[in-house]
Amino acid sequence: MPHAAKDPAAFIAADRAHVWHQLSQHQPFADKPPMIVAEGKGLRIKDIHGNEYLDATSGGVWCVNVGYGRDRIADAVCAQLKKMPYYAASVGNLPFIELAEMLAPHMPGLTRTYLSNSGSEANEKAYKMVRAMAHLTGNTSKKKILYRNRDYHGTTITALSSGGQYERRDWFGPFTPGFVEFPHACCYRCAFNKTYPGCDLDCARSVERIILAEGPETVGGLIVEPITAGGGIIPPVAEYYDVLAAICAKYGVLLILDEVVCGMGRTGTMFGYQHYGVAPDIVTMAKGVASAYMPIAITATTEAVFQAFVNDPSDKLAYFRDISTFGGCAACCTAAVENLKIIEEENLLQRVTEKGRSLKAALEELLSLPGVGDVRGKGLLCGVEFVEDKATKKPLAEAKVARIAAEAAGHGVLVGRANRSLPGMNNFITLAPAYVITQDDIERIVNTLRDTILKVLV
Ligand code: PLP
């Protein structure tokens, strides 16, 4: 039977019979039907029953940044698919060139755009660049890559090997060698039990001690999320990246900024690192590149990184021997070009800054409620951390946080939450609404949260 003729019950039956949902335990679907989305406009989506939700997550995982229902992107993609859908990215294509050219002025210092299809892949490209550079620069042992506790860089085995969210790694080892952890930068739970600014940024300075312990000649790269997203919405303090970048420069370590969540305006600047004035060597991005209208990811580099692969006089085959088949999707680039034009033409960075300020201020009013331990965020990337006890900061149990999110969904507001990510600390909800959010939407989200927190925690 064609799908259009199926009623919701038939869709649900087919979903139960054949679909394997990601990051989901299927057991509860037996008594509670799975959510099946059908359409969206702006921040609102409808399920197959016609129930409407205010989506404060931009598609569950901070993706649909310019909002649902952008005909302009769909139309441009359709036209490109008809004209020239694909050729491997070993050659150029017109939307790819347009995208790379448009992006360059938004990321001063970074000149090169390399394509793939997911955040994990974009990060793996960065790791491969670091490790290949060790050969090109004559120090073949300089291959270790440092990563930060609580950061996430993707789902493939090597991306997981560089992930500081250990519950996500359970069962999937053995992991790729050569990745070394350093402490997170969350002041609310300082890894050194210190208080800013008296701490002298021990969290950042500890990286130097780790590099020295590992041997600087063995460390080639360091990856961080500019603002940790799924690990708890953690914007480091203002001077953090100055310290980190200086350490990287001192030991010849390439600084990789994973902008998969923060990139393309989520925090009010085009890239999250731009709040901090650092100059990364490599930047990765994915989710917001085309607001998930099409799958596209980018590993952007400085000219120096690129030239290392060009200027080897001894070996003309010493280019970056890497390819992702779907990196050549011209229509994905078209979607990204339209997405970027929307951000520019609608002045969405300013909107993110203004609405983000207002969202954070409204969330901070929840701090007086029982169980609300901390509110953090930048732009339209915000989080609320829950505790059993404000004095001890004992994390609230994940099941209770899941109930808060479920209650909010029951009232038509979708919020994100930590999902078996950090052992014993899946105690926060996350908000990442589309950039077109209004003041009314903000009030609805925060009022719904207040009601659900009072219901679940009091
Ligand atoms: N990096 C960050 C910061 C992420 O949040 C994610 C996904 O959530 C990834 C990388 C991996 O992206 P993908 O799921 O597209 O592979």
CSV table of C-alpha atoms in Angstrom, one decimal, residues 14-386:
chain,number,residue,atom,x,y,z
A,14,ALA,CA,5.5,-0.5,10.2
A,15,ASP,CA,7.8,1.6,12.3
A,16,ARG,CA,7.7,-1.0,15.1
A,17,ALA,CA,8.2,-3.8,12.7
A,18,HIS,CA,11.1,-2.5,10.7
A,19,VAL,CA,12.7,0.7,12.0
A,20,TRP,CA,15.7,0.8,14.4
A,21,HIS,CA,15.7,4.2,16.1
A,22,GLN,CA,19.0,5.7,17.0
A,23,LEU,CA,20.1,6.2,20.7
A,24,SER,CA,16.7,4.6,21.7
A,25,GLN,CA,15.6,1.8,23.9
A,26,HIS,CA,12.8,0.1,22.0
A,27,GLN,CA,11.2,-1.6,24.9
A,28,PRO,CA,8.9,1.3,26.0
A,29,PHE,CA,7.5,1.5,22.5
A,30,ALA,CA,5.4,-1.5,23.4
A,31,ASP,CA,3.1,0.6,25.6
A,32,LYS,CA,3.9,4.1,24.2
A,33,PRO,CA,4.0,4.6,20.5
A,34,PRO,CA,7.2,6.0,18.9
A,35,MET,CA,7.1,9.6,17.9
A,36,ILE,CA,6.9,10.0,14.1
A,37,VAL,CA,7.4,13.4,12.7
A,38,ALA,CA,5.6,14.5,9.6
A,39,GLU,CA,6.1,18.2,8.9
A,40,GLY,CA,7.7,21.4,10.2
A,41,LYS,CA,7.6,25.2,9.8
A,42,GLY,CA,9.9,27.6,11.7
A,43,LEU,CA,10.4,26.1,15.2
A,44,ARG,CA,7.2,24.0,15.0
A,45,ILE,CA,6.9,20.4,14.0
A,46,LYS,CA,3.8,18.1,13.7
A,47,ASP,CA,3.7,14.4,14.3
A,48,ILE,CA,1.6,12.0,12.2
A,49,HIS,CA,-1.4,12.6,14.5
A,50,GLY,CA,-1.2,16.4,13.9
A,51,ASN,CA,0.1,17.2,17.4
A,52,GLU,CA,2.2,20.3,17.3
A,53,TYR,CA,5.5,20.7,19.2
A,54,LEU,CA,7.6,23.8,19.8
A,55,ASP,CA,11.0,22.3,19.0
A,56,ALA,CA,13.7,23.9,21.2
A,57,THR,CA,16.3,21.5,20.0
A,58,SER,CA,16.5,22.3,16.2
A,59,GLY,CA,15.8,18.7,15.2
A,60,GLY,CA,16.8,16.8,18.3
A,61,VAL,CA,20.5,17.4,17.9
A,62,TRP,CA,21.1,21.1,17.2
A,63,CYS,CA,20.8,21.0,13.5
A,64,VAL,CA,18.0,22.8,11.8
A,65,ASN,CA,19.3,26.2,12.7
A,66,VAL,CA,17.5,28.4,10.2
A,67,GLY,CA,14.2,26.6,11.0
A,68,TYR,CA,11.9,24.2,9.2
A,69,GLY,CA,10.1,24.9,6.0
A,70,ARG,CA,12.8,26.9,4.1
A,71,ASP,CA,11.5,26.5,0.5
A,72,ARG,CA,14.4,28.5,-0.7
A,73,ILE,CA,16.9,25.7,0.3
A,74,ALA,CA,14.6,22.9,-1.0
A,75,ASP,CA,14.1,24.7,-4.4
A,76,ALA,CA,17.8,25.4,-4.9
A,77,VAL,CA,18.7,21.8,-4.0
A,78,CYS,CA,16.1,20.5,-6.4
A,79,ALA,CA,17.4,22.7,-9.3
A,80,GLN,CA,21.0,21.6,-8.6
A,81,LEU,CA,20.0,17.9,-8.5
A,82,LYS,CA,18.5,18.3,-11.9
A,83,LYS,CA,21.5,20.1,-13.3
A,84,MET,CA,24.5,18.2,-11.8
A,85,PRO,CA,23.9,16.1,-8.7
A,86,TYR,CA,27.3,14.6,-8.1
A,87,TYR,CA,30.9,14.1,-9.1
A,88,ALA,CA,33.6,13.0,-6.8
A,89,ALA,CA,35.3,15.9,-4.9
A,90,SER,CA,38.6,15.1,-6.5
A,91,VAL,CA,37.3,17.6,-9.1
A,92,GLY,CA,35.5,20.9,-8.4
A,93,ASN,CA,31.9,21.7,-8.8
A,94,LEU,CA,30.2,25.0,-8.9
A,95,PRO,CA,28.3,25.0,-5.6
A,96,PHE,CA,31.4,23.7,-3.8
A,97,ILE,CA,33.5,26.6,-5.2
A,98,GLU,CA,30.7,29.1,-4.2
A,99,LEU,CA,30.5,27.6,-0.7
A,100,ALA,CA,34.3,27.6,-0.1
A,101,GLU,CA,34.5,31.2,-1.4
A,102,MET,CA,31.6,32.4,0.8
A,103,LEU,CA,32.9,30.7,3.9
A,104,ALA,CA,36.5,32.1,3.7
A,105,PRO,CA,35.7,35.6,4.9
A,106,HIS,CA,33.8,34.2,7.8
A,107,MET,CA,36.8,32.3,9.1
A,108,PRO,CA,39.8,34.6,8.8
A,109,GLY,CA,43.1,32.6,8.7
A,110,LEU,CA,41.4,29.5,7.4
A,111,THR,CA,41.4,29.3,3.6
A,112,ARG,CA,40.7,25.7,2.6
A,113,THR,CA,37.4,23.8,2.7
A,114,TYR,CA,37.5,20.0,2.6
A,115,LEU,CA,34.2,18.1,2.4
A,116,SER,CA,32.6,15.1,4.0
A,117,ASN,CA,29.2,14.2,5.3
A,118,SER,CA,29.1,14.0,9.1
A,119,GLY,CA,30.8,15.6,12.1
A,120,SER,CA,32.5,12.3,13.0
A,121,GLU,CA,34.0,12.2,9.5
A,122,ALA,CA,35.1,15.8,9.6
A,123,ASN,CA,37.0,15.1,12.8
A,124,GLU,CA,38.5,12.0,11.4
A,125,LYS,CA,39.8,14.0,8.5
A,126,ALA,CA,41.4,16.4,11.0
A,127,TYR,CA,43.1,13.5,12.8
A,128,LYS,CA,44.3,12.1,9.5
A,129,MET,CA,45.7,15.6,8.5
A,130,VAL,CA,47.6,15.8,11.9
A,131,ARG,CA,49.0,12.3,11.5
A,132,ALA,CA,50.0,12.8,7.8
A,133,MET,CA,51.6,16.1,8.7
A,134,ALA,CA,53.9,14.3,11.1
A,135,HIS,CA,55.3,12.5,8.1
A,136,LEU,CA,55.4,15.6,5.9
A,137,THR,CA,57.2,17.6,8.6
A,138,GLY,CA,59.7,14.9,9.3
A,139,ASN,CA,58.7,13.9,12.8
A,140,THR,CA,56.8,10.7,12.4
A,141,SER,CA,56.2,10.2,16.1
A,142,LYS,CA,54.2,13.4,16.5
A,143,LYS,CA,50.9,11.7,16.2
A,144,LYS,CA,49.1,11.8,19.6
A,145,ILE,CA,46.0,13.9,19.8
A,146,LEU,CA,44.8,15.4,23.0
A,147,TYR,CA,41.0,15.7,23.8
A,148,ARG,CA,39.1,17.1,26.6
A,149,ASN,CA,37.0,15.3,29.2
A,150,ARG,CA,33.2,15.9,28.6
A,151,ASP,CA,33.7,16.8,24.9
A,152,TYR,CA,32.2,14.6,22.1
A,153,HIS,CA,33.7,14.3,18.6
A,154,GLY,CA,31.6,11.7,17.0
A,155,THR,CA,30.3,8.1,16.8
A,156,THR,CA,32.9,6.2,14.7
A,157,ILE,CA,35.4,4.2,16.7
A,158,THR,CA,38.3,6.7,16.3
A,159,ALA,CA,36.0,9.7,16.9
A,160,LEU,CA,34.8,7.8,20.1
A,161,SER,CA,38.4,7.2,21.0
A,162,SER,CA,38.8,10.9,21.2
A,163,GLY,CA,35.6,11.4,23.1
A,164,GLY,CA,35.4,12.4,26.8
A,165,GLN,CA,31.9,11.2,27.3
A,166,TYR,CA,32.7,7.7,28.6
A,167,GLU,CA,29.2,6.2,28.9
A,168,ARG,CA,29.0,6.6,25.1
A,169,ARG,CA,32.1,4.5,24.7
A,170,ASP,CA,30.8,1.5,26.8
A,171,TRP,CA,30.9,-1.8,24.9
A,172,PHE,CA,32.6,-0.4,21.8
A,173,GLY,CA,36.3,-0.8,22.6
A,174,PRO,CA,39.1,-1.6,21.9
A,175,PHE,CA,39.7,2.0,20.9
A,176,THR,CA,42.2,3.6,18.5
A,177,PRO,CA,45.5,4.3,20.3
A,178,GLY,CA,47.2,7.7,20.4
A,179,PHE,CA,44.5,9.8,22.1
A,180,VAL,CA,45.1,11.4,25.5
A,181,GLU,CA,42.6,13.1,27.7
A,182,PHE,CA,42.9,16.4,29.6
A,183,PRO,CA,40.5,17.9,32.1
A,184,HIS,CA,37.2,19.7,31.3
A,185,ALA,CA,36.7,23.4,31.8
A,186,CYS,CA,33.5,23.5,33.8
A,187,CYS,CA,33.8,26.0,36.6
A,188,TYR,CA,30.7,24.7,38.3
A,189,ARG,CA,32.5,21.4,38.9
A,190,CYS,CA,36.1,22.5,38.7
A,191,ALA,CA,38.3,19.4,38.2
A,192,PHE,CA,40.9,21.0,40.5
A,193,ASN,CA,38.4,22.2,43.2
A,194,LYS,CA,39.4,25.8,42.6
A,195,THR,CA,37.5,28.9,41.9
A,196,TYR,CA,37.9,31.3,39.0
A,197,PRO,CA,39.9,33.6,38.8
A,198,GLY,CA,42.0,32.5,41.7
A,199,CYS,CA,42.4,29.1,39.9
A,200,ASP,CA,44.9,30.7,37.4
A,201,LEU,CA,43.1,28.5,34.8
A,202,ASP,CA,44.7,25.3,36.0
A,203,CYS,CA,42.3,23.3,33.7
A,204,ALA,CA,44.0,24.9,30.6
A,205,ARG,CA,47.5,25.0,32.1
A,206,SER,CA,47.3,21.3,33.0
A,207,VAL,CA,47.6,20.7,29.2
A,208,GLU,CA,51.2,21.7,29.3
A,209,ARG,CA,52.0,19.2,32.0
A,210,ILE,CA,50.3,16.5,30.0
A,211,ILE,CA,52.2,17.3,26.9
A,212,LEU,CA,55.5,17.2,28.8
A,213,ALA,CA,54.6,13.9,30.4
A,214,GLU,CA,53.7,12.4,27.0
A,215,GLY,CA,56.7,13.9,25.3
A,216,PRO,CA,56.1,17.0,23.1
A,217,GLU,CA,57.7,15.2,20.2
A,218,THR,CA,54.8,12.7,20.3
A,219,VAL,CA,51.9,15.2,20.4
A,220,GLY,CA,50.7,16.5,17.1
A,221,GLY,CA,47.2,17.8,17.7
A,222,LEU,CA,44.6,18.9,20.3
A,223,ILE,CA,40.9,18.9,19.7
A,224,VAL,CA,38.2,20.7,21.7
A,225,GLU,CA,34.6,21.9,21.3
A,226,PRO,CA,34.8,25.7,21.6
A,227,ILE,CA,31.8,25.4,24.0
A,228,THR,CA,31.2,21.8,25.1
A,229,ALA,CA,27.6,21.0,23.9
A,230,GLY,CA,26.3,17.5,24.7
A,231,GLY,CA,28.7,17.2,27.6
A,232,GLY,CA,26.9,19.9,29.5
A,233,ILE,CA,26.9,23.3,27.7
A,234,ILE,CA,30.2,24.5,29.1
A,235,PRO,CA,31.5,27.9,27.8
A,236,PRO,CA,35.1,28.1,29.2
A,237,VAL,CA,36.1,31.4,30.8
A,238,ALA,CA,37.4,34.3,28.6
A,239,GLU,CA,41.1,33.7,28.8
A,240,TYR,CA,40.9,29.9,28.5
A,241,TYR,CA,41.7,29.6,24.8
A,242,ASP,CA,44.6,32.1,25.0
A,243,VAL,CA,46.3,29.8,27.4
A,244,LEU,CA,45.5,26.7,25.4
A,245,ALA,CA,46.5,28.2,22.1
A,246,ALA,CA,49.8,29.4,23.6
A,247,ILE,CA,50.6,25.9,24.9
A,248,CYS,CA,49.8,24.4,21.4
A,249,ALA,CA,52.0,27.0,19.7
A,250,LYS,CA,54.9,26.4,22.1
A,251,TYR,CA,55.0,22.6,21.4
A,252,GLY,CA,54.0,22.7,17.7
A,253,VAL,CA,50.6,21.1,18.4
A,254,LEU,CA,47.9,21.7,15.8
A,255,LEU,CA,44.8,23.2,17.4
A,256,ILE,CA,41.5,21.7,16.1
A,257,LEU,CA,38.3,23.4,17.0
A,258,ASP,CA,35.3,21.1,16.6
A,259,GLU,CA,32.5,23.5,15.6
A,260,VAL,CA,30.1,20.8,14.7
A,261,VAL,CA,27.5,22.2,17.1
A,262,CYS,CA,28.7,25.8,17.6
A,263,GLY,CA,29.6,26.5,13.9
A,264,MET,CA,27.4,28.6,11.6
A,265,GLY,CA,26.1,31.0,14.2
A,266,ARG,CA,24.7,28.9,17.0
A,267,THR,CA,26.4,31.0,19.7
A,268,GLY,CA,26.0,34.4,18.1
A,269,THR,CA,29.4,34.5,16.2
A,270,MET,CA,29.8,32.5,13.0
A,271,PHE,CA,32.1,30.1,15.0
A,272,GLY,CA,32.2,29.6,18.7
A,273,TYR,CA,36.0,30.1,18.9
A,274,GLN,CA,35.5,33.6,17.6
A,275,HIS,CA,34.2,34.7,21.1
A,276,TYR,CA,37.7,33.9,22.3
A,277,GLY,CA,39.9,35.4,19.6
A,278,VAL,CA,42.0,32.3,19.0
A,279,ALA,CA,43.4,31.2,15.7
A,280,PRO,CA,42.9,27.5,15.1
A,281,ASP,CA,44.8,25.4,12.6
A,282,ILE,CA,41.8,23.2,11.7
A,283,VAL,CA,38.1,23.8,12.2
A,284,THR,CA,35.4,21.1,11.7
A,285,MET,CA,31.7,21.7,11.2
A,286,ALA,CA,28.7,19.7,10.2
A,287,LYS,CA,25.2,20.0,11.7
A,288,GLY,CA,24.5,23.6,10.9
A,289,VAL,CA,26.4,23.9,7.7
A,290,ALA,CA,23.2,23.3,5.7
A,291,SER,CA,20.9,23.3,8.7
A,292,ALA,CA,20.5,19.6,8.1
A,293,TYR,CA,18.5,20.1,4.9
A,294,MET,CA,21.3,18.0,3.3
A,295,PRO,CA,24.1,16.1,5.0
A,296,ILE,CA,27.4,18.0,4.6
A,297,ALA,CA,30.4,18.4,6.8
A,298,ILE,CA,33.6,20.5,6.4
A,299,THR,CA,37.2,20.3,7.7
A,300,ALA,CA,38.6,23.8,7.1
A,301,THR,CA,42.3,24.5,7.4
A,302,THR,CA,44.9,27.2,7.3
A,303,GLU,CA,46.9,27.7,4.2
A,304,ALA,CA,49.9,26.4,6.1
A,305,VAL,CA,48.3,23.0,6.8
A,306,PHE,CA,47.2,22.8,3.2
A,307,GLN,CA,50.6,23.8,1.8
A,308,ALA,CA,52.3,21.1,3.8
A,309,PHE,CA,50.6,18.6,1.5
A,310,VAL,CA,51.5,20.6,-1.6
A,311,ASN,CA,55.1,21.6,-1.1
A,312,ASP,CA,56.9,18.3,-0.7
A,313,PRO,CA,59.5,18.4,-3.6
A,314,SER,CA,60.6,14.8,-3.0
A,315,ASP,CA,57.3,13.1,-3.4
A,316,LYS,CA,54.5,14.2,-5.7
A,317,LEU,CA,52.2,11.6,-4.3
A,318,ALA,CA,52.4,13.1,-0.8
A,319,TYR,CA,49.0,14.7,-1.1
A,320,PHE,CA,46.2,14.0,1.3
A,321,ARG,CA,45.2,10.5,0.4
A,322,ASP,CA,41.7,10.6,1.6
A,323,ILE,CA,38.2,10.6,0.0
A,324,SER,CA,34.6,10.4,1.1
A,325,THR,CA,32.4,9.4,-1.7
A,326,PHE,CA,29.6,11.7,-0.8
A,327,GLY,CA,31.9,14.6,-0.2
A,328,GLY,CA,31.2,15.3,-3.9
A,329,CYS,CA,27.5,15.9,-3.5
A,330,ALA,CA,27.0,19.2,-5.3
A,331,ALA,CA,23.4,19.6,-4.0
A,332,CYS,CA,24.7,19.4,-0.4
A,333,CYS,CA,26.9,22.4,-1.2
A,334,THR,CA,23.9,24.2,-2.7
A,335,ALA,CA,22.0,23.7,0.5
A,336,ALA,CA,24.9,25.0,2.5
A,337,VAL,CA,25.2,28.1,0.2
A,338,GLU,CA,21.5,28.9,0.6
A,339,ASN,CA,21.8,28.3,4.4
A,340,LEU,CA,24.7,30.8,4.6
A,341,LYS,CA,22.9,33.3,2.5
A,342,ILE,CA,19.9,33.1,4.8
A,343,ILE,CA,22.1,33.7,7.9
A,344,GLU,CA,23.7,36.7,6.2
A,345,GLU,CA,20.6,38.2,4.7
A,346,GLU,CA,18.4,37.8,7.7
A,347,ASN,CA,21.1,39.1,10.0
A,348,LEU,CA,20.7,36.0,12.1
A,349,LEU,CA,23.9,36.3,14.1
A,350,GLN,CA,22.6,39.4,15.7
A,351,ARG,CA,19.3,37.7,16.4
A,352,VAL,CA,21.0,34.8,18.0
A,353,THR,CA,22.9,37.1,20.3
A,354,GLU,CA,19.8,39.1,21.3
A,355,LYS,CA,17.5,36.1,21.7
A,356,GLY,CA,20.2,34.1,23.4
A,357,ARG,CA,20.7,36.8,26.0
A,358,SER,CA,17.0,36.9,26.6
A,359,LEU,CA,16.7,33.0,26.8
A,360,LYS,CA,19.6,32.8,29.3
A,361,ALA,CA,18.2,35.6,31.5
A,362,ALA,CA,14.8,33.8,31.6
A,363,LEU,CA,16.5,30.5,32.4
A,364,GLU,CA,18.4,32.1,35.2
A,365,GLU,CA,15.2,32.9,36.9
A,366,LEU,CA,14.8,29.1,37.3
A,367,LEU,CA,17.8,29.1,39.6
A,368,SER,CA,15.5,29.8,42.6
A,369,LEU,CA,13.7,26.6,42.0
A,370,PRO,CA,14.6,23.4,43.9
A,371,GLY,CA,17.0,21.2,42.0
A,372,VAL,CA,18.2,23.8,39.6
A,373,GLY,CA,22.0,24.0,40.2
A,374,ASP,CA,23.4,26.0,37.3
A,375,VAL,CA,22.4,27.7,34.1
A,376,ARG,CA,25.0,28.0,31.3
A,377,GLY,CA,25.2,29.1,27.7
A,378,LYS,CA,26.1,31.4,25.0
A,379,GLY,CA,23.8,32.6,22.2
A,380,LEU,CA,21.1,30.0,21.5
A,381,LEU,CA,23.0,27.2,23.1
A,382,CYS,CA,21.9,26.9,26.7
A,383,GLY,CA,21.7,24.3,29.4
A,384,VAL,CA,20.2,23.8,32.8
A,385,GLU,CA,22.1,21.5,35.3
A,386,PHE,CA,20.0,19.7,37.9
